Short mmCIF file of C-alpha atoms in Angstrom, two decimals:
data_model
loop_
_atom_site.label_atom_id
_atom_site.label_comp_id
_atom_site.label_asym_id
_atom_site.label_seq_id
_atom_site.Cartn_x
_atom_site.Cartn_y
_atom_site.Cartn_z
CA UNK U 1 0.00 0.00 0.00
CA UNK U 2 3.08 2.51 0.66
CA UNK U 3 3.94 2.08 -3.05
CA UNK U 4 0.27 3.88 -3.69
CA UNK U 5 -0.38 5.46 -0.87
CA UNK U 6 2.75 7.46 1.23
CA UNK U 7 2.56 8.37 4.41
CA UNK U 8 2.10 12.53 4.76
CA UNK U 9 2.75 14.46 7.93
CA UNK U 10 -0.14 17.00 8.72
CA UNK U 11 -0.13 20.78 10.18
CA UNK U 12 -2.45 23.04 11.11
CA UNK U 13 -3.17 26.35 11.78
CA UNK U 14 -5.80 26.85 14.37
CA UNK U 15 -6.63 30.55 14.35
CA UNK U 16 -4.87 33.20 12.13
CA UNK U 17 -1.26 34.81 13.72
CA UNK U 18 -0.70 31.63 15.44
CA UNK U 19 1.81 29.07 13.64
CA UNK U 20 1.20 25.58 11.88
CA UNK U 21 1.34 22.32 14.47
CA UNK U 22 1.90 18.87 13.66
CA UNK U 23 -1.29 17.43 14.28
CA UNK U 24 -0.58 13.47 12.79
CA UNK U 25 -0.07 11.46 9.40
CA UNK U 26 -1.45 9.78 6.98
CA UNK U 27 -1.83 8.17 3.74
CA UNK U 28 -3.09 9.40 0.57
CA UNK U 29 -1.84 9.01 -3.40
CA UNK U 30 -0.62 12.56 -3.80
CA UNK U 31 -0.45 15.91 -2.73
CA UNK U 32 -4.11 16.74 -3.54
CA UNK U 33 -5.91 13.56 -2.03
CA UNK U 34 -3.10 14.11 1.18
CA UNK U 35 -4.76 17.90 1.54
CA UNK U 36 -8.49 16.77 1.06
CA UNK U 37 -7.43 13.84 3.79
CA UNK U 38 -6.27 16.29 6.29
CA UNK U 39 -9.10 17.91 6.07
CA UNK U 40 -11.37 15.31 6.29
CA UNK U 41 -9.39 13.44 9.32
CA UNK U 42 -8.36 16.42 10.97
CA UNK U 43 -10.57 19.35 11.06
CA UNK U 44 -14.06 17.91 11.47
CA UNK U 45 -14.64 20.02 14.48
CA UNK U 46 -13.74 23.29 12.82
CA UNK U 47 -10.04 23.07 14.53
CA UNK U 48 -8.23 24.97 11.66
CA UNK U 49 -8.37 27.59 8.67
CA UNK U 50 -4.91 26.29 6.81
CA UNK U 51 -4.02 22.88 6.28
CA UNK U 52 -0.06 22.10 5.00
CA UNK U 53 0.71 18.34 3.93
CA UNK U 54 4.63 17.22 3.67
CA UNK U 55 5.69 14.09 2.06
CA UNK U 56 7.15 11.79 5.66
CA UNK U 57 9.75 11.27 3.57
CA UNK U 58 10.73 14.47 3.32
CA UNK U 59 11.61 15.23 6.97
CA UNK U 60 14.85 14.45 8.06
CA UNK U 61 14.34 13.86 11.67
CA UNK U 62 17.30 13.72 14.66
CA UNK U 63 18.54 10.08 15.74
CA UNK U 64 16.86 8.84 18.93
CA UNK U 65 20.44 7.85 19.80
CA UNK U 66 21.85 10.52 19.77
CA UNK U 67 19.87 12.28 22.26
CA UNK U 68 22.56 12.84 24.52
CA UNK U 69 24.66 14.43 23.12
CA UNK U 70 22.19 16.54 21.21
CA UNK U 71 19.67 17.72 23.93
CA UNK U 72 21.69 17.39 26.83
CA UNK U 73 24.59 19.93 27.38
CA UNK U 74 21.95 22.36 27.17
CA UNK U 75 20.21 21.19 30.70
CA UNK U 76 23.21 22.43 33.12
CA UNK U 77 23.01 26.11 31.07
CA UNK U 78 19.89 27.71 33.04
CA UNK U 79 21.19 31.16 32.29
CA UNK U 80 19.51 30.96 29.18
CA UNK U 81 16.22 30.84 30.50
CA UNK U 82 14.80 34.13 31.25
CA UNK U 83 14.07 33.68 34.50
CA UNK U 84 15.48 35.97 35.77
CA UNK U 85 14.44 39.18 34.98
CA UNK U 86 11.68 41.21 37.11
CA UNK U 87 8.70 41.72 34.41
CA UNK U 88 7.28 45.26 35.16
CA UNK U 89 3.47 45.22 35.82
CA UNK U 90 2.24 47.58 33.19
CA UNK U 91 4.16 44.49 30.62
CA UNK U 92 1.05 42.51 31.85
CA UNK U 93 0.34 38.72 30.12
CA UNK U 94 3.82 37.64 27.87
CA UNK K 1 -44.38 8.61 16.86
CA UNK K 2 -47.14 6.37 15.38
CA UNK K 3 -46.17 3.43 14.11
CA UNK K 4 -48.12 3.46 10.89
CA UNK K 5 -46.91 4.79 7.53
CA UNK K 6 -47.59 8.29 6.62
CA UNK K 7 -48.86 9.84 3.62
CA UNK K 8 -47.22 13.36 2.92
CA UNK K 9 -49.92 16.04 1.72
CA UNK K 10 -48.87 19.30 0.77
CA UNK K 11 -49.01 22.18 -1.92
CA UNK K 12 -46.46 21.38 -4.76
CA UNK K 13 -43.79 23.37 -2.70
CA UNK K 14 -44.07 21.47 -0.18
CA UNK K 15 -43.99 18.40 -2.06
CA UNK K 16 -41.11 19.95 -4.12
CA UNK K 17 -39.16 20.68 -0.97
CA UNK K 18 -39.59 16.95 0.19
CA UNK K 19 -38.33 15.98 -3.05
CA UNK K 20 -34.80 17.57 -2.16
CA UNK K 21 -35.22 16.48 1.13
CA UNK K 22 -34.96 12.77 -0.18
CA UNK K 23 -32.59 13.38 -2.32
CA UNK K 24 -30.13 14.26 0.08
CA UNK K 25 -31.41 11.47 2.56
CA UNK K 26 -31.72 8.99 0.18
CA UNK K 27 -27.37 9.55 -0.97
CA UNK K 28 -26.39 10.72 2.92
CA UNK K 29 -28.10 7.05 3.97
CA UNK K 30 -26.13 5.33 1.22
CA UNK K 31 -22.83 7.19 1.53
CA UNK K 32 -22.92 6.31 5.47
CA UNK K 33 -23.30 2.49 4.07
CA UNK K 34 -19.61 2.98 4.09
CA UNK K 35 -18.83 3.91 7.74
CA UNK K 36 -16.33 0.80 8.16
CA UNK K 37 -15.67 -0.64 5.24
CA UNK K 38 -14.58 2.34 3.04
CA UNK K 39 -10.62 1.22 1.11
CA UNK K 40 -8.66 3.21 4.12
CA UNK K 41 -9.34 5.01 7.27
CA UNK K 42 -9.15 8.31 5.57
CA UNK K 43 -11.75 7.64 2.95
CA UNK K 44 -14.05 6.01 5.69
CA UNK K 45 -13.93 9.45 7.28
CA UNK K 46 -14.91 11.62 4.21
CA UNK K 47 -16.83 9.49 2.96
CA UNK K 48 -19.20 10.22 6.37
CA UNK K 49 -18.29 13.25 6.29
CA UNK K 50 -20.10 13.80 3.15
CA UNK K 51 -23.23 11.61 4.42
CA UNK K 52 -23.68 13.47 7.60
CA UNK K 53 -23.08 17.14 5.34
CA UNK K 54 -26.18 15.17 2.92
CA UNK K 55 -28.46 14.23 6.54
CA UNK K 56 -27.99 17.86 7.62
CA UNK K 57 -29.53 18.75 4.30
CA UNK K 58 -32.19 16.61 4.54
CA UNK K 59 -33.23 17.55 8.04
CA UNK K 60 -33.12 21.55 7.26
CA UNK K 61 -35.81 20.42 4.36
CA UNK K 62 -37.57 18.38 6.14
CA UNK K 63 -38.02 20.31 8.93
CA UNK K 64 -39.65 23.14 6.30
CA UNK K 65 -41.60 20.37 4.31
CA UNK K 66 -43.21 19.30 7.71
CA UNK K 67 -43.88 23.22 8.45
CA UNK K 68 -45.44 23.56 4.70
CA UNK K 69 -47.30 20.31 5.04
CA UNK K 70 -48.99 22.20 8.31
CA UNK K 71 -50.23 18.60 9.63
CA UNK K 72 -47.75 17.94 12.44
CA UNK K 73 -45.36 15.71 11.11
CA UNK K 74 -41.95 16.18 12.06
CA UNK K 75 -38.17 15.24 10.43
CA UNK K 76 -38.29 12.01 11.85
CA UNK K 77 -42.06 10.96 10.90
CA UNK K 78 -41.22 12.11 7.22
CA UNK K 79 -38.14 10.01 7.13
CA UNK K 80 -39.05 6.98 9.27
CA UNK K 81 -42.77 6.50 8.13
CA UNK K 82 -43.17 6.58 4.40
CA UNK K 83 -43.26 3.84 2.38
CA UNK K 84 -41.12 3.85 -0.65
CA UNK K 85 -44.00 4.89 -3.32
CA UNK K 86 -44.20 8.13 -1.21
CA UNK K 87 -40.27 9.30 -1.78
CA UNK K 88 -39.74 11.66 -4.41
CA UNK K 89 -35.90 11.21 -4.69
CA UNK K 90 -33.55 10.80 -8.13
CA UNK K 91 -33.18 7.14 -9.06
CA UNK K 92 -29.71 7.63 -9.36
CA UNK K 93 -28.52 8.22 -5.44
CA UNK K 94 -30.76 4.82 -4.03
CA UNK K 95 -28.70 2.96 -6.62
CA UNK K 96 -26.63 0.66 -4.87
CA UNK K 97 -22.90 1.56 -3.89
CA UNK K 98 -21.36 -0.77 -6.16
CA UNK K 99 -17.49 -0.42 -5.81
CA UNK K 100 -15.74 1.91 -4.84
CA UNK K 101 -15.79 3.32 -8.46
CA UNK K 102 -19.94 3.28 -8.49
CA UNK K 103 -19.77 5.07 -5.38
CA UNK K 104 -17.81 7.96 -6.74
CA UNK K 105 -19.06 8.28 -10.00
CA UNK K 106 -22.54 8.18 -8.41
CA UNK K 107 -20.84 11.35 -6.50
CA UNK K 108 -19.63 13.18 -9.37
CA UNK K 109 -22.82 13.05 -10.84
CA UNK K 110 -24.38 13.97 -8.49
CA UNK K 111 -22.56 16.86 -7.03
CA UNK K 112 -22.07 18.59 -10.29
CA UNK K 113 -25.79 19.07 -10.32
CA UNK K 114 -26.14 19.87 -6.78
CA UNK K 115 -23.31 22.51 -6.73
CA UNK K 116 -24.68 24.80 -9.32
CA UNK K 117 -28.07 24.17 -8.40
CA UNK K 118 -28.02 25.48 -4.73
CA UNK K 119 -26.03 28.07 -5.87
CA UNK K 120 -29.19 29.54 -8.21
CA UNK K 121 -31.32 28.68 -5.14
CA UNK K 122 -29.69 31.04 -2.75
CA UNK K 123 -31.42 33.51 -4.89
CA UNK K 124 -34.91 31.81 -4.13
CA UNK K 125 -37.29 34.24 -3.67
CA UNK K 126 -38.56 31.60 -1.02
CA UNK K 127 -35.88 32.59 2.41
CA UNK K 128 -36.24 29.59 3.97
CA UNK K 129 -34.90 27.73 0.68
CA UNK K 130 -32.33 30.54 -0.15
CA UNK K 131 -30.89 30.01 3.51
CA UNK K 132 -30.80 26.30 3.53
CA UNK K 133 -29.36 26.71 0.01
CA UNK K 134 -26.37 29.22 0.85
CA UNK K 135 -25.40 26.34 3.32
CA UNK K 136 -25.60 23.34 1.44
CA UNK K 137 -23.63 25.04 -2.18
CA UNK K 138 -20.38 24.91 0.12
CA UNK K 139 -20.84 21.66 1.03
CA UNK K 140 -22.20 20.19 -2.23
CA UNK K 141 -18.69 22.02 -3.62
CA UNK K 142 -16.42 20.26 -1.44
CA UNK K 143 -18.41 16.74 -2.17
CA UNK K 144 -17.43 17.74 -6.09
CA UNK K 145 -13.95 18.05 -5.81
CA UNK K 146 -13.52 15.15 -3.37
CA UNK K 147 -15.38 13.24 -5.90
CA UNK K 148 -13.72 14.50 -9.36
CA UNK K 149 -10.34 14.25 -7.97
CA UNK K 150 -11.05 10.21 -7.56
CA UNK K 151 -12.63 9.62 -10.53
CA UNK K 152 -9.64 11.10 -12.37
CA UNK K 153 -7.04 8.96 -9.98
CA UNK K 154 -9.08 5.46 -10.99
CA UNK K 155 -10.03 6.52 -14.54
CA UNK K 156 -6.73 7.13 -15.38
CA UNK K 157 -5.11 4.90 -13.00
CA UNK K 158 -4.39 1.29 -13.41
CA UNK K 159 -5.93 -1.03 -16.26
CA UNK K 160 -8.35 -1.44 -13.60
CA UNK K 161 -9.22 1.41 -11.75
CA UNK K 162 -9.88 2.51 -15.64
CA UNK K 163 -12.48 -0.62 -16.19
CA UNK K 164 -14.44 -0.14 -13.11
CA UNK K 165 -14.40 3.82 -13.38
CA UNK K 166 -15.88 2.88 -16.99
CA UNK K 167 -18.11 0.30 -15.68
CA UNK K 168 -19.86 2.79 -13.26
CA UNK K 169 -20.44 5.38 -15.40
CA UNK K 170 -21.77 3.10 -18.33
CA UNK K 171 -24.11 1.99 -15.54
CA UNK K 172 -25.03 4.98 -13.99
CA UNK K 173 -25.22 7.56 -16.86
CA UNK K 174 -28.98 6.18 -17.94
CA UNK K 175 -29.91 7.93 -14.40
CA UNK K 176 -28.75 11.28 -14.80
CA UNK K 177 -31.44 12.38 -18.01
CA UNK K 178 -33.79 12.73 -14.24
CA UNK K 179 -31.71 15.67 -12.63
CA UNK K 180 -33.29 17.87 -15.61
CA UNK K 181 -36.53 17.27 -15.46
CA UNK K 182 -39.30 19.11 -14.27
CA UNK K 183 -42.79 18.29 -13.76
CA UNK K 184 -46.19 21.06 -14.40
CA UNK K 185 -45.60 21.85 -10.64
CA UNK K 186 -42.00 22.65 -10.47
CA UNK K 187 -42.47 24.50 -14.07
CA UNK K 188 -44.49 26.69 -11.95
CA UNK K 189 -42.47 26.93 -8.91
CA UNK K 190 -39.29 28.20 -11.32
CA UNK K 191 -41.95 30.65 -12.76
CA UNK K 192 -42.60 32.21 -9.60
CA UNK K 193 -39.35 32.61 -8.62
CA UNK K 194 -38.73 30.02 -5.97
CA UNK K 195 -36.87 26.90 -7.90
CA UNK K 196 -33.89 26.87 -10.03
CA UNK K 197 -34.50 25.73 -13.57
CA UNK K 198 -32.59 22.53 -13.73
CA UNK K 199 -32.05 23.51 -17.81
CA UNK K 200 -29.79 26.64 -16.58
CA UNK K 201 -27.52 23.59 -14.87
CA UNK K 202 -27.37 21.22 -17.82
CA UNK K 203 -24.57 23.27 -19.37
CA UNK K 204 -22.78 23.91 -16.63
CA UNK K 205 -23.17 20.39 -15.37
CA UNK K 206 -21.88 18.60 -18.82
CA UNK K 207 -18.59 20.99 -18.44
CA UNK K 208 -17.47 19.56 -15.13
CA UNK K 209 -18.40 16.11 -16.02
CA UNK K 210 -16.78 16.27 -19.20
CA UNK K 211 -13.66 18.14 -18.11
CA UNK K 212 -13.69 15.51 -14.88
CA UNK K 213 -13.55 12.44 -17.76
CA UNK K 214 -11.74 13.80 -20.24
CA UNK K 215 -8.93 13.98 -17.58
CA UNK K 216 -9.80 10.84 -16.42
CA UNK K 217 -9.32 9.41 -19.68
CA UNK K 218 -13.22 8.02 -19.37
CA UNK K 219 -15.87 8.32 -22.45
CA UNK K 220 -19.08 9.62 -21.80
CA UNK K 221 -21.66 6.49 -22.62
CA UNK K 222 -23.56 7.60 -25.47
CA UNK K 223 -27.54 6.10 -24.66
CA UNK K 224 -30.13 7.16 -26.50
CA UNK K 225 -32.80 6.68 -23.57
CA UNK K 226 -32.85 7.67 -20.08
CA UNK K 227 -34.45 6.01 -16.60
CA UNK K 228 -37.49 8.21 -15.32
CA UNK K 229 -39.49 8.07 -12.11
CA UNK K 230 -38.51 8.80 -8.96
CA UNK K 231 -40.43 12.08 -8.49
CA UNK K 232 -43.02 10.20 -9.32
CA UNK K 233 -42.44 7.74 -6.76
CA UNK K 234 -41.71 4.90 -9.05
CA UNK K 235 -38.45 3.41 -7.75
CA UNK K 236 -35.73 1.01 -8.71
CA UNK K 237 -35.93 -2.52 -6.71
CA UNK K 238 -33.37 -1.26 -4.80
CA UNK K 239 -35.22 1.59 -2.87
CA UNK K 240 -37.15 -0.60 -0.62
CA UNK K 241 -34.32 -2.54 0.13
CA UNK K 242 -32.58 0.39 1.54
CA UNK K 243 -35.78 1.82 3.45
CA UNK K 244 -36.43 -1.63 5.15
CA UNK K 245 -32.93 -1.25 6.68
CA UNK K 246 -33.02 2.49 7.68
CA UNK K 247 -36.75 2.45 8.91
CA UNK K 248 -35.78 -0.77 10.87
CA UNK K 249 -35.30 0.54 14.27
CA UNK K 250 -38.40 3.13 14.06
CA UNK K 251 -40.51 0.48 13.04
CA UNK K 252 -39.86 -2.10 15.54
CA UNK K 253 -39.59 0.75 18.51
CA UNK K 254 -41.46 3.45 17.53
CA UNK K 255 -40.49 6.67 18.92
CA UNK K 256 -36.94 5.48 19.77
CA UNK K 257 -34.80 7.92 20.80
CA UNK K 258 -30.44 7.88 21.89
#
């Protein structure tokens, strides 16, 4: 069935401003049948207003293995996090 | 809810408004025939999502053909209680679903009709109609593409794909000579304003279908007589068939609610 139908990775766009989330996959012959797809799996309860569809295959994803030394020399750095800083009332919601 | 069938009895708009109303029953009920054993998970969910677009049509219509009628009969009573000489719907959508390929076709010919159609009827000088009408020509729109874009993947997709598309549509086109007509009531409905002439659709209808086939690399059958009847009540064998299974539960428990 892959030969027919690829597997396509789905985003979303919920409101307007806000960006495109991965929302799940599926299969479907082509571009066009992917889109229609999304839609039809995806935004049955009115959850979006733009749909993008990208071939699975075209994602080239990090290696589970090398999680450690990818993710984790950043855990001991907490100075990055702004954390710090004293956020003036009048700022209000960030 | 009596348990009895119903006879419908209303002016000619009402009866033309229960007409639609069937129509879109009549395809919603066989489209959701599908819920579970459509090819793949994704086509099991448009294909429902199309039926329950096609039940939401129907219920909007009935709901005014049960006002019209003025004799207390509700959705449910008009859909549940008739018997199948009193539906008015196009032969074509209580044909069976066939293969996948019937099912889409069926679509296709459909939709093209439908599209157009509810698009003239949002200028109904009925506002009840024109409402229901600027709802449904979105859906009906999406329910053409969905359907085009498969008839031109199995048409022109393996040896196949291309016989069944063929198949279905050499079955099926003797049906669609009914979307056009009109009987002495309707003539006078589109006279006064209120229906769309179903002769303003027929070109617009044959461009989609033929630029749909030609892409598909399909032939329009070329038949020389056409299958008449279901406004008139007269339906294929296939009509009660369908009824006995959706009226089931209403007819064994009458009033039945979840």
């Amino acid at each position: 069935m892959d030969q027919f139908m690829p597997l396509w990775e789905v985003f979303i766009r919920t409101r307007n401003g806000l960006a495109h989330r991965h929302v799940g996959s599926l299969h479907a012959a082509d571009a066009e049948m992917a889109l229609q797809a999304a839609r039809d799996v995806y935004t049955r309860r009115g959850e979006g207003v733009s749909i993008w569809v990208v071939p699975s295959a075209a994602i080239t994803a990090s290696d589970p293995a090398e999680t450690e030394m990818m993710f984790e020399p950043t855990g001991s750095k907490i100075y990055r996090h702004p954390t710090f800083y004293k956020i003036p009332d009048e700022v209000g919601h960030m | 809810m009596q348990t009895t069938s119903i006879v419908f009895q209303g002016s000619p708009l009402a009866h033309y408004v229960l007409a639609r109303a069937d129509d879109a029953l009549v395809l919603g009920h066989r489209l959701s025939e599908w819920c579970g054993h459509a090819p793949i998970l994704e086509e099991d969910l448009a294909l429902t999502n199309i039926a329950l677009d096609l039940i939401g049509q129907a219920r909007a219509l009935y709901t005014y053909a049960a006002e019209l009628e003025g004799r207390g009969h509700d959705e449910d009573d008009l859909a549940y209680l008739r018997e199948d000489r009193q539906f008015h719907n196009l032969l074509l959508l209580e044909q069976p679903n066939g293969d996948f390929a019937v099912t889409c076709v069926r679509l296709l010919l459909f939709s093209a009709f439908a599209e157009p159609y509810w698009r003239l009827m949002r200028a109904s000088s009925d506002a009840q109609l024109a409402a229901i009408a600027a709802k449904a020509e979105k859906e009906c729109a999406y329910h053409v593409r969905h359907a085009s874009q498969w008839v031109i993947r199995l048409g022109d997709g393996t040896e196949e794909s291309h016989r069944r598309t063929q198949d279905a549509l050499d079955t099926l086109w003797v049906y669609t000579g009914e979307l056009f007509e009109t009987s002495a009531d309707e003539q006078a409905l589109i006279a006064q304003g209120i229906a769309a002439d179903p002769q303003a659709i027929l070109p617009i209808w044959q461009n989609t279908v033929n630029a749909v086939l030609t892409e598909a690399t399909l032939q329009a059958p070329s038949v020389s007589w056409m299958q008449t009847g279901g406004r008139r009540g007269l339906h294929s064998e296939h009509l009660g068939h369908m009824l006995a299974e959706m009226q089931y539960l209403q007819r064994t428990y009458p009033g039945a609610e979840w």
